[in-house]
Coordinates of C-alpha atoms in Angstrom, one line a residue:
Chain A
M225 CA -16.7 -20.3 -37.2
A226 CA -14.7 -18.9 -40.2
D227 CA -15.2 -15.5 -39.0
A228 CA -13.5 -15.4 -35.6
L229 CA -10.8 -13.4 -35.2
L230 CA -9.2 -15.5 -32.4
E231 CA -9.8 -19.1 -31.8
L232 CA -8.5 -21.2 -29.0
D233 CA -9.1 -25.1 -29.4
D234 CA -8.4 -27.3 -26.2
L235 CA -5.1 -25.0 -25.5
A236 CA -3.2 -26.5 -22.6
V237 CA -0.1 -24.6 -21.0
H238 CA 1.7 -26.8 -18.8
Y239 CA 4.6 -25.8 -16.7
Q240 CA 7.5 -28.2 -15.6
V241 CA 8.3 -27.1 -12.2
G242 CA 10.7 -28.5 -9.4
S243 CA 13.8 -30.7 -10.0
R244 CA 14.8 -34.1 -10.4
F245 CA 16.7 -34.2 -7.0
Q246 CA 14.1 -32.5 -4.9
G247 CA 10.6 -34.3 -5.0
G248 CA 10.9 -34.4 -8.6
V249 CA 9.3 -32.6 -11.6
K250 CA 5.7 -32.0 -11.7
A251 CA 3.6 -30.9 -14.6
L252 CA 1.7 -27.1 -13.5
K253 CA -1.3 -27.0 -15.6
A254 CA -1.7 -23.5 -15.7
V255 CA -3.8 -23.6 -18.8
D256 CA -5.7 -26.8 -19.2
G257 CA -7.9 -27.2 -22.2
I258 CA -9.4 -24.1 -22.9
T259 CA -11.7 -23.7 -26.1
L260 CA -12.5 -20.2 -26.8
D261 CA -13.0 -17.7 -29.6
V262 CA -13.2 -13.8 -30.1
K263 CA -14.8 -12.0 -32.9
P264 CA -13.8 -8.7 -34.6
G265 CA -15.1 -5.9 -32.7
E266 CA -16.0 -8.0 -29.6
C267 CA -15.1 -7.6 -26.0
L268 CA -14.5 -10.6 -24.2
G269 CA -14.3 -10.3 -20.3
L270 CA -11.5 -13.1 -18.8
V271 CA -12.5 -13.3 -15.1
G272 CA -10.8 -15.4 -12.4
E273 CA -8.2 -15.2 -9.4
S274 CA -4.6 -15.9 -9.1
G275 CA -3.5 -18.9 -10.1
C276 CA -6.6 -19.3 -12.6
G277 CA -4.2 -19.1 -15.5
K278 CA -5.6 -15.7 -17.2
S279 CA -2.3 -14.1 -17.5
T280 CA -0.6 -17.7 -19.0
L281 CA -3.7 -17.6 -21.4
A282 CA -2.8 -14.0 -22.5
L283 CA 0.9 -15.0 -22.8
A284 CA 0.1 -17.8 -25.1
I285 CA -1.9 -15.7 -27.6
M286 CA 0.8 -13.3 -27.4
G287 CA 2.9 -16.2 -28.6
L288 CA 5.2 -15.8 -25.5
V289 CA 5.0 -19.0 -24.1
A290 CA 4.6 -22.2 -26.4
P291 CA 1.1 -24.5 -25.8
T292 CA 1.7 -27.5 -24.7
R293 CA -1.4 -28.9 -26.7
G294 CA -4.0 -27.2 -28.7
V295 CA -4.3 -24.9 -31.3
I296 CA -4.3 -21.1 -31.6
R297 CA -5.7 -19.5 -34.5
L298 CA -5.2 -15.8 -35.5
E299 CA -7.7 -14.7 -38.3
G300 CA -8.0 -18.7 -39.4
R301 CA -4.4 -19.5 -39.6
A302 CA -3.0 -21.7 -36.7
L303 CA 0.0 -20.2 -35.0
G304 CA 2.9 -22.9 -35.2
A305 CA 5.3 -24.2 -32.5
R306 CA 7.3 -21.2 -32.7
P307 CA 5.1 -18.4 -34.0
D308 CA 6.6 -15.7 -35.9
R309 CA 6.6 -12.4 -33.1
M310 CA 6.5 -9.8 -35.5
E311 CA 3.6 -11.3 -37.5
T312 CA 1.5 -12.0 -34.1
A313 CA 2.9 -8.5 -33.0
R314 CA 0.8 -6.9 -36.1
T315 CA -2.4 -8.4 -34.9
V316 CA -2.4 -8.9 -31.3
Q317 CA -1.3 -6.6 -28.7
M318 CA -1.2 -6.0 -24.8
V319 CA -2.2 -3.4 -22.5
F320 CA -0.4 -4.4 -18.9
Q321 CA -1.7 -4.1 -15.6
D322 CA 1.3 -1.8 -13.9
P323 CA 2.0 1.2 -16.1
Y324 CA 5.1 2.0 -14.0
A325 CA 6.7 -1.5 -14.7
S326 CA 5.7 -1.7 -18.4
L327 CA 7.4 1.2 -19.7
N328 CA 10.8 1.3 -20.5
P329 CA 12.0 4.7 -18.1
R330 CA 14.8 5.8 -20.7
Q331 CA 12.7 5.8 -23.6
T332 CA 10.4 9.0 -24.1
V333 CA 7.1 8.8 -25.2
R334 CA 8.2 9.3 -29.2
R335 CA 10.7 6.7 -29.0
T336 CA 8.4 4.2 -27.4
L337 CA 5.4 4.8 -29.8
A338 CA 8.1 4.9 -32.9
D339 CA 10.2 1.9 -32.2
P340 CA 7.2 -0.7 -33.1
L341 CA 6.8 1.4 -36.3
R342 CA 10.4 1.4 -37.4
L343 CA 10.5 -2.3 -36.5
H344 CA 7.8 -3.3 -38.6
G345 CA 9.0 -1.4 -41.7
V346 CA 7.9 1.9 -41.4
G347 CA 10.3 3.9 -42.9
D348 CA 8.8 7.3 -43.9
K349 CA 10.0 10.0 -41.1
A350 CA 7.0 12.1 -42.0
E351 CA 4.6 9.1 -41.4
I352 CA 5.7 8.1 -38.2
E353 CA 5.6 11.6 -36.9
A354 CA 2.0 12.1 -37.9
R355 CA 1.1 8.8 -36.7
V356 CA 2.9 9.0 -33.3
A357 CA 1.0 12.8 -32.9
D358 CA -2.2 11.0 -34.0
M359 CA -2.1 8.3 -31.3
M360 CA -0.9 10.5 -28.8
A361 CA -4.0 12.8 -29.6
R362 CA -6.0 9.6 -29.5
V363 CA -5.4 8.8 -25.9
G364 CA -5.7 12.2 -24.7
L365 CA -2.1 13.0 -24.3
R366 CA -0.8 16.6 -25.4
P367 CA 1.3 16.2 -28.3
E368 CA 4.3 18.6 -26.6
H369 CA 4.9 16.1 -24.1
A370 CA 6.3 13.4 -26.8
D371 CA 9.7 14.1 -25.6
R372 CA 9.1 13.4 -21.9
Y373 CA 10.0 10.2 -19.9
P374 CA 7.6 8.1 -18.3
H375 CA 8.5 8.9 -14.7
E376 CA 7.2 12.9 -15.5
F377 CA 3.9 11.5 -15.8
S378 CA 0.8 10.7 -13.8
G379 CA -0.3 6.7 -13.2
G380 CA -3.2 7.5 -15.5
Q381 CA -1.2 9.3 -17.8
R382 CA 1.3 6.3 -18.1
Q383 CA -1.5 3.9 -18.7
R384 CA -2.4 6.2 -21.6
I385 CA 1.0 5.7 -22.9
G386 CA 0.7 1.7 -22.7
I387 CA -2.4 2.1 -24.7
A388 CA -0.9 4.0 -27.5
R389 CA 2.0 1.8 -27.6
A390 CA -0.5 -1.2 -27.7
L391 CA -2.4 0.5 -30.6
I392 CA 0.1 2.2 -32.8
L393 CA 0.6 -0.8 -35.1
R394 CA -2.9 -1.2 -35.6
P395 CA -3.6 -4.6 -34.2
K396 CA -7.1 -6.0 -34.4
L397 CA -7.1 -7.6 -30.6
V398 CA -6.1 -5.9 -27.4
I399 CA -5.4 -8.0 -24.6
C400 CA -6.1 -5.8 -21.7
D401 CA -4.5 -7.7 -18.3
E402 CA -6.1 -6.0 -15.6
P403 CA -5.8 -2.3 -17.1
V404 CA -7.1 -0.4 -14.3
S405 CA -6.3 -2.0 -11.2
A406 CA -3.2 -0.4 -10.5
L407 CA -4.6 3.2 -10.7
D408 CA -6.5 5.5 -8.3
V409 CA -10.1 4.9 -8.2
S410 CA -10.9 8.4 -8.9
I411 CA -8.7 7.8 -12.8
R412 CA -9.8 4.3 -13.5
A413 CA -13.4 5.7 -15.0
Q414 CA -11.1 7.8 -17.2
I415 CA -9.3 4.9 -18.7
I416 CA -12.0 2.7 -19.0
N417 CA -14.0 5.5 -21.2
L418 CA -11.1 5.5 -23.2
L419 CA -10.8 1.9 -23.7
M420 CA -14.5 1.9 -24.7
E421 CA -14.0 4.9 -27.2
L422 CA -11.1 3.7 -29.0
K423 CA -12.7 0.0 -29.6
D424 CA -15.6 1.7 -31.0
E425 CA -13.3 4.2 -33.1
L426 CA -10.8 1.7 -34.3
G427 CA -13.1 -1.5 -34.5
L428 CA -11.2 -3.4 -32.2
A429 CA -11.4 -6.5 -30.2
Y430 CA -10.5 -6.7 -26.7
I431 CA -9.9 -9.3 -24.3
V432 CA -9.9 -7.5 -20.5
I433 CA -8.9 -9.6 -17.9
S434 CA -9.8 -8.5 -14.5
H435 CA -10.8 -9.6 -11.2
D436 CA -13.1 -6.8 -10.6
L437 CA -16.4 -7.7 -11.7
G438 CA -18.1 -4.4 -11.9
V439 CA -15.2 -3.5 -14.8
V440 CA -15.9 -6.8 -16.6
E441 CA -19.7 -6.4 -16.6
H442 CA -19.4 -2.7 -17.7
V443 CA -17.1 -3.6 -20.8
S444 CA -17.9 -6.9 -22.0
D445 CA -20.0 -8.5 -24.6
R446 CA -19.0 -12.3 -23.5
V447 CA -17.5 -13.4 -20.7
A448 CA -15.4 -16.3 -19.4
V449 CA -14.9 -17.5 -15.9
M450 CA -11.8 -19.2 -15.2
Y451 CA -11.0 -21.6 -12.0
L452 CA -7.4 -23.4 -11.8
G453 CA -6.6 -23.4 -15.4
R454 CA -10.0 -24.6 -16.9
I455 CA -13.3 -22.2 -18.1
V456 CA -16.1 -23.1 -15.4
E457 CA -18.7 -20.7 -17.2
R458 CA -19.2 -18.7 -20.4
G459 CA -21.7 -16.8 -22.0
G460 CA -23.2 -13.3 -22.9
W461 CA -22.5 -10.7 -20.1
R462 CA -26.3 -10.7 -19.2
E463 CA -26.4 -14.5 -18.8
I464 CA -23.3 -14.8 -16.4
F465 CA -24.4 -11.6 -14.4
E466 CA -28.1 -12.1 -14.1
N467 CA -28.3 -15.8 -14.6
P468 CA -24.9 -17.5 -13.4
R469 CA -25.0 -21.1 -13.2
H470 CA -21.7 -22.3 -12.2
P471 CA -21.3 -22.0 -8.2
Y472 CA -18.0 -20.2 -8.8
T473 CA -19.5 -17.4 -10.9
R474 CA -22.3 -17.2 -7.9
A475 CA -19.6 -16.7 -5.5
L476 CA -17.4 -14.2 -7.5
I477 CA -20.5 -12.1 -7.5
A478 CA -21.3 -12.7 -4.0
A479 CA -17.7 -11.5 -2.9
I480 CA -18.3 -8.3 -4.4
P481 CA -18.7 -5.6 -1.4
D482 CA -21.0 -3.4 -3.3
P483 CA -22.1 0.0 -1.4
F484 CA -25.8 -0.5 -2.4
R485 CA -26.1 -4.5 -1.9
R486 CA -25.4 -5.6 1.5
S487 CA -23.8 -8.8 1.6
A488 CA -26.1 -10.6 4.1
A489 CA -28.6 -11.3 1.2
T490 CA -26.0 -13.3 -0.5
A491 CA -24.1 -15.2 2.4
D492 CA -25.2 -18.5 1.2
R493 CA -23.4 -18.2 -2.2
K494 CA -20.0 -17.6 -1.1
A495 CA -17.2 -19.9 -1.5
R496 CA -15.6 -21.6 1.4
G497 CA -11.9 -21.9 2.0
E498 CA -9.1 -20.9 -0.4
I499 CA -8.1 -21.4 -3.7
A500 CA -6.4 -24.7 -4.0
S501 CA -2.6 -24.7 -5.7
A502 CA -2.5 -25.1 -9.0
L503 CA 0.4 -27.6 -8.7
D504 CA -2.1 -30.1 -6.8
P505 CA -5.5 -29.2 -8.0
P506 CA -8.3 -31.1 -6.2
P507 CA -9.6 -34.3 -8.3
G508 CA -13.1 -34.1 -10.0
C509 CA -14.1 -30.5 -10.1
H510 CA -11.4 -28.3 -9.3
F511 CA -13.9 -26.2 -7.0
H512 CA -15.6 -28.8 -4.7
P513 CA -13.5 -28.2 -1.7
R514 CA -14.9 -25.0 -1.8
C515 CA -18.5 -25.5 -3.3
P516 CA -22.0 -24.8 -1.5
L517 CA -23.6 -27.5 -3.8
R518 CA -21.0 -30.4 -3.8
A519 CA -21.8 -34.2 -4.2
D520 CA -20.1 -37.0 -3.9
V521 CA -19.8 -36.8 -7.7
C522 CA -18.3 -33.8 -7.8
A523 CA -14.8 -34.9 -6.2
T524 CA -14.7 -37.8 -8.8
Q525 CA -15.8 -36.7 -11.9
A526 CA -14.7 -33.2 -13.9
P527 CA -17.7 -31.8 -15.3
A528 CA -17.5 -31.0 -18.9
L529 CA -18.4 -27.5 -20.1
E530 CA -22.0 -27.9 -21.6
P531 CA -24.3 -25.7 -22.8
I532 CA -27.5 -24.4 -20.7
A533 CA -28.6 -22.2 -23.5
D534 CA -27.6 -20.8 -26.7
G535 CA -24.1 -19.6 -26.1
H536 CA -24.1 -19.9 -22.3
L537 CA -22.0 -22.9 -21.2
A538 CA -21.2 -24.1 -17.3
A539 CA -18.9 -26.7 -16.2
C540 CA -20.9 -28.1 -13.3
H541 CA -22.8 -31.2 -12.6
F542 CA -25.6 -28.7 -11.1
R543 CA -25.6 -26.5 -13.9
D544 CA -29.4 -26.8 -14.4
R545 CA -29.8 -25.4 -10.6
T546 CA -30.8 -21.8 -10.9
G547 CA -30.9 -21.0 -6.9
Chain B
M297 CA -22.6 12.2 26.3
T298 CA -20.2 9.6 27.3
T299 CA -16.6 9.8 26.2
P300 CA -16.0 8.1 23.0
L301 CA -13.7 4.9 22.7
L302 CA -11.3 7.0 20.4
E303 CA -10.8 10.6 19.7
V304 CA -8.9 12.5 17.2
R305 CA -8.9 16.3 17.4
D306 CA -7.7 18.4 14.8
L307 CA -4.8 15.9 14.0
R308 CA -2.2 17.2 11.8
I309 CA 0.8 15.4 10.5
A310 CA 4.0 17.2 8.9
L311 CA 6.4 15.6 6.1
D312 CA 9.5 16.7 5.7
A313 CA 11.3 16.8 2.4
G314 CA 13.8 18.7 0.5
G315 CA 14.3 20.8 3.6
R316 CA 10.7 22.0 3.7
S317 CA 7.7 20.9 5.9
H318 CA 4.7 19.7 4.2
D319 CA 1.3 19.5 5.3
A320 CA 0.2 16.1 4.9
V321 CA -2.7 15.9 7.2
G322 CA -4.6 18.6 8.5
N323 CA -7.7 19.5 10.3
V324 CA -8.6 15.6 10.9
S325 CA -11.2 14.9 13.8
F326 CA -13.4 12.1 14.2
S327 CA -14.2 9.8 17.2
I328 CA -15.0 6.0 17.5
G329 CA -17.5 4.6 20.0
R330 CA -17.0 1.7 22.0
G331 CA -17.6 -1.4 19.8
E332 CA -18.3 0.6 16.5
T333 CA -17.0 0.1 13.2
F334 CA -15.8 3.3 11.5
G335 CA -14.4 3.4 8.1
L336 CA -11.9 6.0 6.4
V337 CA -11.9 5.9 2.6
G338 CA -9.4 7.8 0.1
E339 CA -6.9 7.0 -2.6
S340 CA -3.3 6.4 -2.4
G341 CA -1.6 9.7 -1.0
C342 CA -4.5 11.0 1.0
G343 CA -3.4 10.4 4.4
K344 CA -5.3 7.9 5.6
S345 CA -3.0 5.3 6.5
I346 CA -0.3 8.0 8.3
T347 CA -3.7 9.0 10.0
A348 CA -3.6 5.4 11.4
L349 CA 0.0 5.3 12.2
S350 CA -0.1 8.2 14.2
I351 CA -3.2 6.7 16.3
M352 CA -0.6 3.8 17.0
G353 CA 2.2 5.9 17.5
L354 CA 4.5 4.7 14.8
L355 CA 4.9 7.9 12.8
R356 CA 8.7 8.0 12.0
S357 CA 10.7 10.3 10.0
P358 CA 10.4 12.3 7.4
L359 CA 6.5 12.2 8.9
S360 CA 5.7 13.4 12.3
L361 CA 2.9 14.9 14.6
A362 CA 2.8 18.5 14.2
G363 CA -0.3 19.2 16.2
G364 CA -3.7 17.8 17.7
A365 CA -4.8 15.4 20.2
I366 CA -5.4 11.3 20.1
A367 CA -7.5 10.3 23.3
L368 CA -8.2 6.8 24.4
D369 CA -11.0 6.8 26.9
G370 CA -10.3 10.5 27.3
R371 CA -6.8 10.3 27.9
E372 CA -4.5 11.9 25.7
I373 CA -1.7 9.3 24.4
Q374 CA 0.0 11.5 21.5
D375 CA 3.0 12.1 23.8
L376 CA 3.1 9.1 26.1
P377 CA 6.5 8.1 26.2
A378 CA 7.8 4.9 24.3
A379 CA 7.8 2.1 26.6
D380 CA 4.1 3.5 27.9
M381 CA 2.9 3.3 24.1
R382 CA 4.4 -0.1 23.8
R383 CA 2.2 -1.4 26.6
L384 CA -0.8 0.2 24.9
R385 CA 0.1 -1.1 21.3
G386 CA -1.2 -4.6 20.8
K387 CA -2.9 -4.7 24.2
R388 CA -5.6 -2.1 24.1
I389 CA -5.1 -0.9 20.2
A390 CA -4.0 -3.2 17.5
M391 CA -3.0 -2.9 13.8
I392 CA -3.4 -5.4 11.0
F393 CA -1.8 -4.2 7.5
Q394 CA -2.1 -4.7 4.2
E395 CA 0.6 -7.0 3.1
P396 CA 0.6 -9.6 5.8
M397 CA 4.0 -11.3 4.4
T398 CA 5.7 -8.4 5.1
A399 CA 4.1 -7.7 8.5
L400 CA 5.0 -11.0 9.8
N401 CA 8.4 -12.2 11.2
P402 CA 9.7 -14.5 8.4
L403 CA 11.9 -16.4 10.8
S404 CA 9.8 -17.0 13.6
P405 CA 6.9 -19.9 13.7
V406 CA 3.4 -17.9 13.8
G407 CA 2.4 -19.5 16.7
R408 CA 5.6 -17.8 18.7
Q409 CA 4.3 -14.6 17.3
I410 CA 0.9 -15.0 18.8
A411 CA 2.2 -16.2 21.8
E412 CA 4.3 -13.2 22.5
M413 CA 1.2 -11.3 22.9
F414 CA 0.1 -13.4 26.0
V415 CA 3.7 -13.4 27.3
L416 CA 4.3 -9.3 26.8
H417 CA 1.2 -8.2 27.6
E418 CA -0.5 -10.8 30.0
R419 CA 2.9 -12.3 31.5
A420 CA 1.8 -15.6 31.0
S421 CA 4.6 -18.1 30.6
W422 CA 5.7 -19.3 27.5
K423 CA 4.1 -22.8 27.8
E424 CA 0.6 -21.5 28.5
A425 CA 0.9 -18.7 25.8
W426 CA 1.7 -21.7 23.2
E427 CA -1.4 -23.0 24.2
R428 CA -3.3 -20.1 24.1
A429 CA -2.0 -19.5 20.7
E430 CA -3.2 -22.7 19.3
D431 CA -6.4 -21.6 20.6
A432 CA -6.3 -18.3 18.7
L433 CA -5.9 -20.1 15.4
R434 CA -8.9 -21.9 16.1
Q435 CA -10.8 -18.9 16.4
V436 CA -9.6 -17.3 13.1
R437 CA -10.6 -20.8 11.7
V438 CA -7.2 -21.8 10.7
P439 CA -7.6 -25.5 9.8
S440 CA -5.7 -28.1 11.7
P441 CA -4.2 -25.3 14.2
E442 CA -2.3 -27.7 16.6
R443 CA -0.1 -28.4 13.2
R444 CA 0.1 -24.9 12.0
V445 CA 1.2 -23.0 15.2
H446 CA 4.8 -24.8 14.0
D447 CA 4.0 -23.3 10.4
Y448 CA 6.5 -20.2 9.4
P449 CA 4.5 -17.3 7.4
H450 CA 6.2 -18.6 3.9
Q451 CA 4.3 -22.1 4.4
L452 CA 0.9 -20.4 4.7
S453 CA -1.2 -18.8 2.0
G454 CA -2.1 -15.4 1.9
G455 CA -5.6 -15.8 3.4
M456 CA -4.0 -17.9 6.0
R457 CA -1.3 -15.2 7.0
Q458 CA -3.8 -12.8 7.2
R459 CA -5.8 -14.8 9.6
V460 CA -2.6 -15.3 11.6
M461 CA -2.5 -11.3 11.6
I462 CA -6.0 -11.0 13.0
A463 CA -5.0 -13.7 15.9
I464 CA -2.0 -11.8 16.7
A465 CA -4.1 -8.4 17.2
L466 CA -7.3 -9.9 18.5
A467 CA -5.0 -11.8 21.1
C468 CA -5.3 -9.5 24.2
G469 CA -8.8 -8.5 23.3
P470 CA -8.1 -4.8 22.2
D471 CA -10.4 -2.1 22.6
L472 CA -9.7 -1.0 19.1
L473 CA -8.4 -2.6 15.8
V474 CA -6.9 -0.6 13.3
A475 CA -7.3 -2.5 10.1
D476 CA -5.3 -0.7 7.2
E477 CA -6.3 -2.1 3.8
P478 CA -6.5 -5.7 5.3
T479 CA -7.9 -7.6 2.2
T480 CA -6.4 -5.6 -0.6
A481 CA -3.7 -8.3 -1.3
L482 CA -6.3 -11.2 -1.6
D483 CA -8.3 -12.6 -3.9
V484 CA -12.0 -11.3 -3.9
T485 CA -13.8 -14.8 -2.8
V486 CA -11.0 -14.9 0.2
Q487 CA -11.6 -11.1 0.8
A488 CA -15.2 -12.0 1.7
E489 CA -13.9 -14.9 3.9
I490 CA -11.6 -12.5 5.5
V491 CA -14.0 -9.3 5.9
D492 CA -16.7 -11.6 7.2
L493 CA -14.3 -13.1 9.9
M494 CA -13.0 -10.0 11.3
A495 CA -16.5 -8.5 11.5
E496 CA -17.9 -11.5 13.2
L497 CA -14.8 -11.6 15.9
C498 CA -14.7 -8.1 16.6
A499 CA -18.7 -7.7 17.1
A500 CA -18.4 -11.1 19.4
K501 CA -15.7 -9.1 21.5
G502 CA -17.0 -6.0 21.2
T503 CA -13.7 -4.4 19.5
A504 CA -14.3 -1.1 17.9
V505 CA -12.7 -0.9 14.4
L506 CA -11.0 1.9 12.5
M507 CA -11.0 0.4 8.9
I508 CA -8.7 1.9 6.3
S509 CA -9.5 1.4 2.6
H510 CA -9.5 2.2 -0.9
D511 CA -12.9 0.5 -1.6
L512 CA -16.0 2.1 -0.9
G513 CA -18.0 -1.0 -1.4
L514 CA -16.2 -2.9 1.3
V515 CA -16.5 -0.1 3.8
A516 CA -20.1 0.2 3.2
N517 CA -20.8 -3.2 4.1
M518 CA -18.5 -3.3 7.1
C519 CA -18.9 -0.2 8.7
E520 CA -21.4 2.0 10.4
R521 CA -20.1 5.1 9.7
V522 CA -17.4 6.7 7.1
A523 CA -15.4 9.4 6.4
V524 CA -14.0 10.5 3.3
M525 CA -10.4 11.7 2.9
Y526 CA -9.0 13.9 0.1
A527 CA -5.2 15.3 -0.1
G528 CA -5.2 15.3 3.4
R529 CA -8.6 16.7 4.8
I530 CA -11.6 14.9 5.7
V531 CA -13.9 16.1 3.2
E532 CA -17.1 14.6 4.3
S533 CA -18.2 12.1 7.0
Q534 CA -21.8 10.4 7.2
A535 CA -23.4 7.2 8.3
A536 CA -22.6 4.6 5.9
D537 CA -26.1 4.4 4.4
A538 CA -26.4 7.7 4.1
I539 CA -23.2 8.5 2.5
F540 CA -23.8 6.4 -0.5
A541 CA -27.7 7.4 -0.8
H542 CA -26.9 11.2 -0.7
P543 CA -23.1 12.1 -0.8
R544 CA -22.6 15.8 0.0
H545 CA -19.2 16.6 -1.2
P546 CA -18.3 16.9 -4.9
Y547 CA -15.3 14.5 -4.7
T548 CA -17.3 11.4 -2.6
Q549 CA -20.3 12.1 -5.4
G550 CA -17.6 12.1 -8.2
L551 CA -16.1 8.8 -6.6
I552 CA -19.5 7.1 -6.2
G553 CA -20.6 8.1 -9.4
S554 CA -17.3 6.6 -11.3
L555 CA -17.7 3.2 -9.9
P556 CA -18.6 0.6 -12.7
L557 CA -21.3 -1.2 -9.8
L558 CA -22.4 -4.5 -10.7
S559 CA -25.6 -5.0 -12.2
A560 CA -25.6 -1.1 -13.2
R561 CA -25.5 -2.2 -16.9
S562 CA -28.5 -4.6 -16.1
R563 CA -30.7 -1.9 -15.1
H564 CA -29.6 1.1 -16.8
G565 CA -27.9 -0.3 -20.0
R566 CA -24.3 0.6 -20.8
Q567 CA -23.7 4.4 -20.1
K568 CA -20.6 6.0 -20.0
L569 CA -18.6 6.2 -16.6
R570 CA -18.9 9.6 -15.1
E571 CA -15.1 10.8 -14.8
I572 CA -13.5 13.0 -12.1
S573 CA -11.2 15.0 -14.3
G574 CA -7.8 15.7 -13.6
V575 CA -5.3 13.7 -11.2
V576 CA -4.9 13.9 -7.6
P577 CA -2.5 16.7 -6.5
S578 CA 0.9 16.0 -5.2
I579 CA 1.7 16.6 -1.9
V580 CA 4.5 19.4 -2.4
A581 CA 1.7 21.2 -4.6
Y582 CA -1.7 21.2 -3.0
P583 CA -3.8 23.7 -4.9
P584 CA -4.8 27.0 -2.6
G585 CA -8.3 27.0 -1.6
C586 CA -10.4 24.0 -1.4
R587 CA -7.9 21.2 -2.6
F588 CA -10.3 19.5 -4.8
N589 CA -11.0 22.9 -6.6
P590 CA -9.1 22.3 -9.6
R591 CA -11.0 18.8 -10.1
C592 CA -14.3 19.7 -8.9
P593 CA -17.3 20.4 -11.4
A594 CA -18.9 22.8 -8.8
M595 CA -16.0 25.0 -8.7
T596 CA -16.2 29.1 -8.2
D597 CA -13.8 31.8 -7.1
I598 CA -14.2 31.3 -3.8
C599 CA -13.0 27.6 -3.7
A600 CA -9.7 28.7 -5.4
R601 CA -9.2 31.3 -2.6
D602 CA -11.0 30.2 1.0
V603 CA -10.4 26.9 2.5
P604 CA -13.8 25.7 3.2
M605 CA -14.8 24.9 6.9
A606 CA -16.1 21.9 8.4
E607 CA -20.1 22.2 8.4
S608 CA -21.9 19.8 10.4
L609 CA -24.7 17.9 8.7
P610 CA -28.8 17.6 10.9
D611 CA -27.7 13.8 11.0
G612 CA -24.4 14.3 12.8
G613 CA -21.9 13.9 9.8
L614 CA -19.7 16.8 8.4
V615 CA -18.9 18.3 5.0
R616 CA -16.1 20.4 3.8
C617 CA -17.7 22.4 0.8
H618 CA -18.5 25.6 -0.1
H619 CA -21.4 24.4 -2.5
H620 CA -22.1 21.1 -0.8
G621 CA -25.4 19.4 -1.5

């Protein structure tokens, strides 16, 4: 797989939490053994609920938290224990969920976009100016707004600034962490369409992290579903949405209220109870206490992520059951 | 025609800011029958939450009721003295909020917060009230309620806290439950459980529900009738099935068309999402005429000049648009 842009090999990030004096130090296994790759120009959807480790995974790829185990390879080169942030930043960038919190309120749009260029050695003023203007046009911001501050923009426009900032260094991979969930419903389509256009124009690869399965289905080429630090299923978008094999994937799909599909038909697929704490995940398959298919084996043995068909894998003892 | 449980007539809410009074909500009229579930949908700032607060008598400065009537069982309640309103709240109309952590008292065990309802509204003794609180927790399917009654809110997960909120709200068997984005703060699989629980308990007790949400899918599944709000006005209301099958107002049409719906790509391939252009207007600068006109694909001269009147639809709904489909 030499052509992969990003490769994760058995990646794990464990946090030490608690104190030696109060109940002892525990390992929180936020990401626990993830193998995954993203090819150039591809969009990988990453789905999961709170505590599943998707944001930690993003931070690890960005080089912002150190892996406890495993390897991250960007364009074939392994990131070391203390990766060079500058180098990583030229390849991987991130768009954050909250465009209100992720922009510096005291910097104009021009400065927000020009600073990364200067930091990365683009010295020529005219070139900086041209690239800032070009990027603003690409994301649909008016060039005369370059000297405005974030508070002068609406939520949707702020997210456009966030996208421009992520793209200004011409990265190859952009991690979009819940890119539309903080926006008004009537604005979301604009931003999703923009992301898809930019992907085609600039040949970008995306990792789109979202709990909104409608968004994930719309944008993804491949999808990975995470639950409590592990990938429980991954495959092409069609396999995941049309033929999901892990009961958790089915429960997620069944839980989405859809105006054109009443919930009664999917009641038997829903998950019971609540997500366990990542500090103290259930033994065996982490999902077993909530699973409609659980059997004795699920509480004792963690199922491995194994293939069902070419490129479609699920970590379930009953992955061959289609119902 | 029988008297509806709740009737809101021509509700107006004013927002005072910068020495001026702004028209935050106006011409809002709807009614909810006994045991009916009614959804109020809209984006942030459209006035749906303050409409709910006005029904609860909980509008506080800088918001105030500027006109209209709110009638419960035919009796107007908008001008009731505070003490009378307090007796009504919790007993006949109850509310659950989006964020259970901020709505619950962090310094009081959840059992006490439920028990309080029976003491205040039904003159129960504290001893009896605690026992009933345990039952109430059992009804909302909190595991081991006998232990959980003594827990403080921070010891519970988000889903469990929202169950406690539901237990408090339904404790005295209210006629109307106002649910303001009750599951927005929760994970999707937990959201599905909480919605099912709410629907089931309300159906069993015959409680009517006013559900406030930005999530069209959720409201479609839960409610019999739906009203869509935009910039302080109801722009359309119809039966839930009808509004999704045949939305009449361009805003509703735009919202439904802009959603990336599950399995749409399987059926039709990936298509560019339909966008609603522009942004939600600010309350201090609502456009004249129809407030949706700057964003509307069907906009003509009249839209920027005249406010459209609510027009009744043959099957009982209404739409507020000069060019409705």
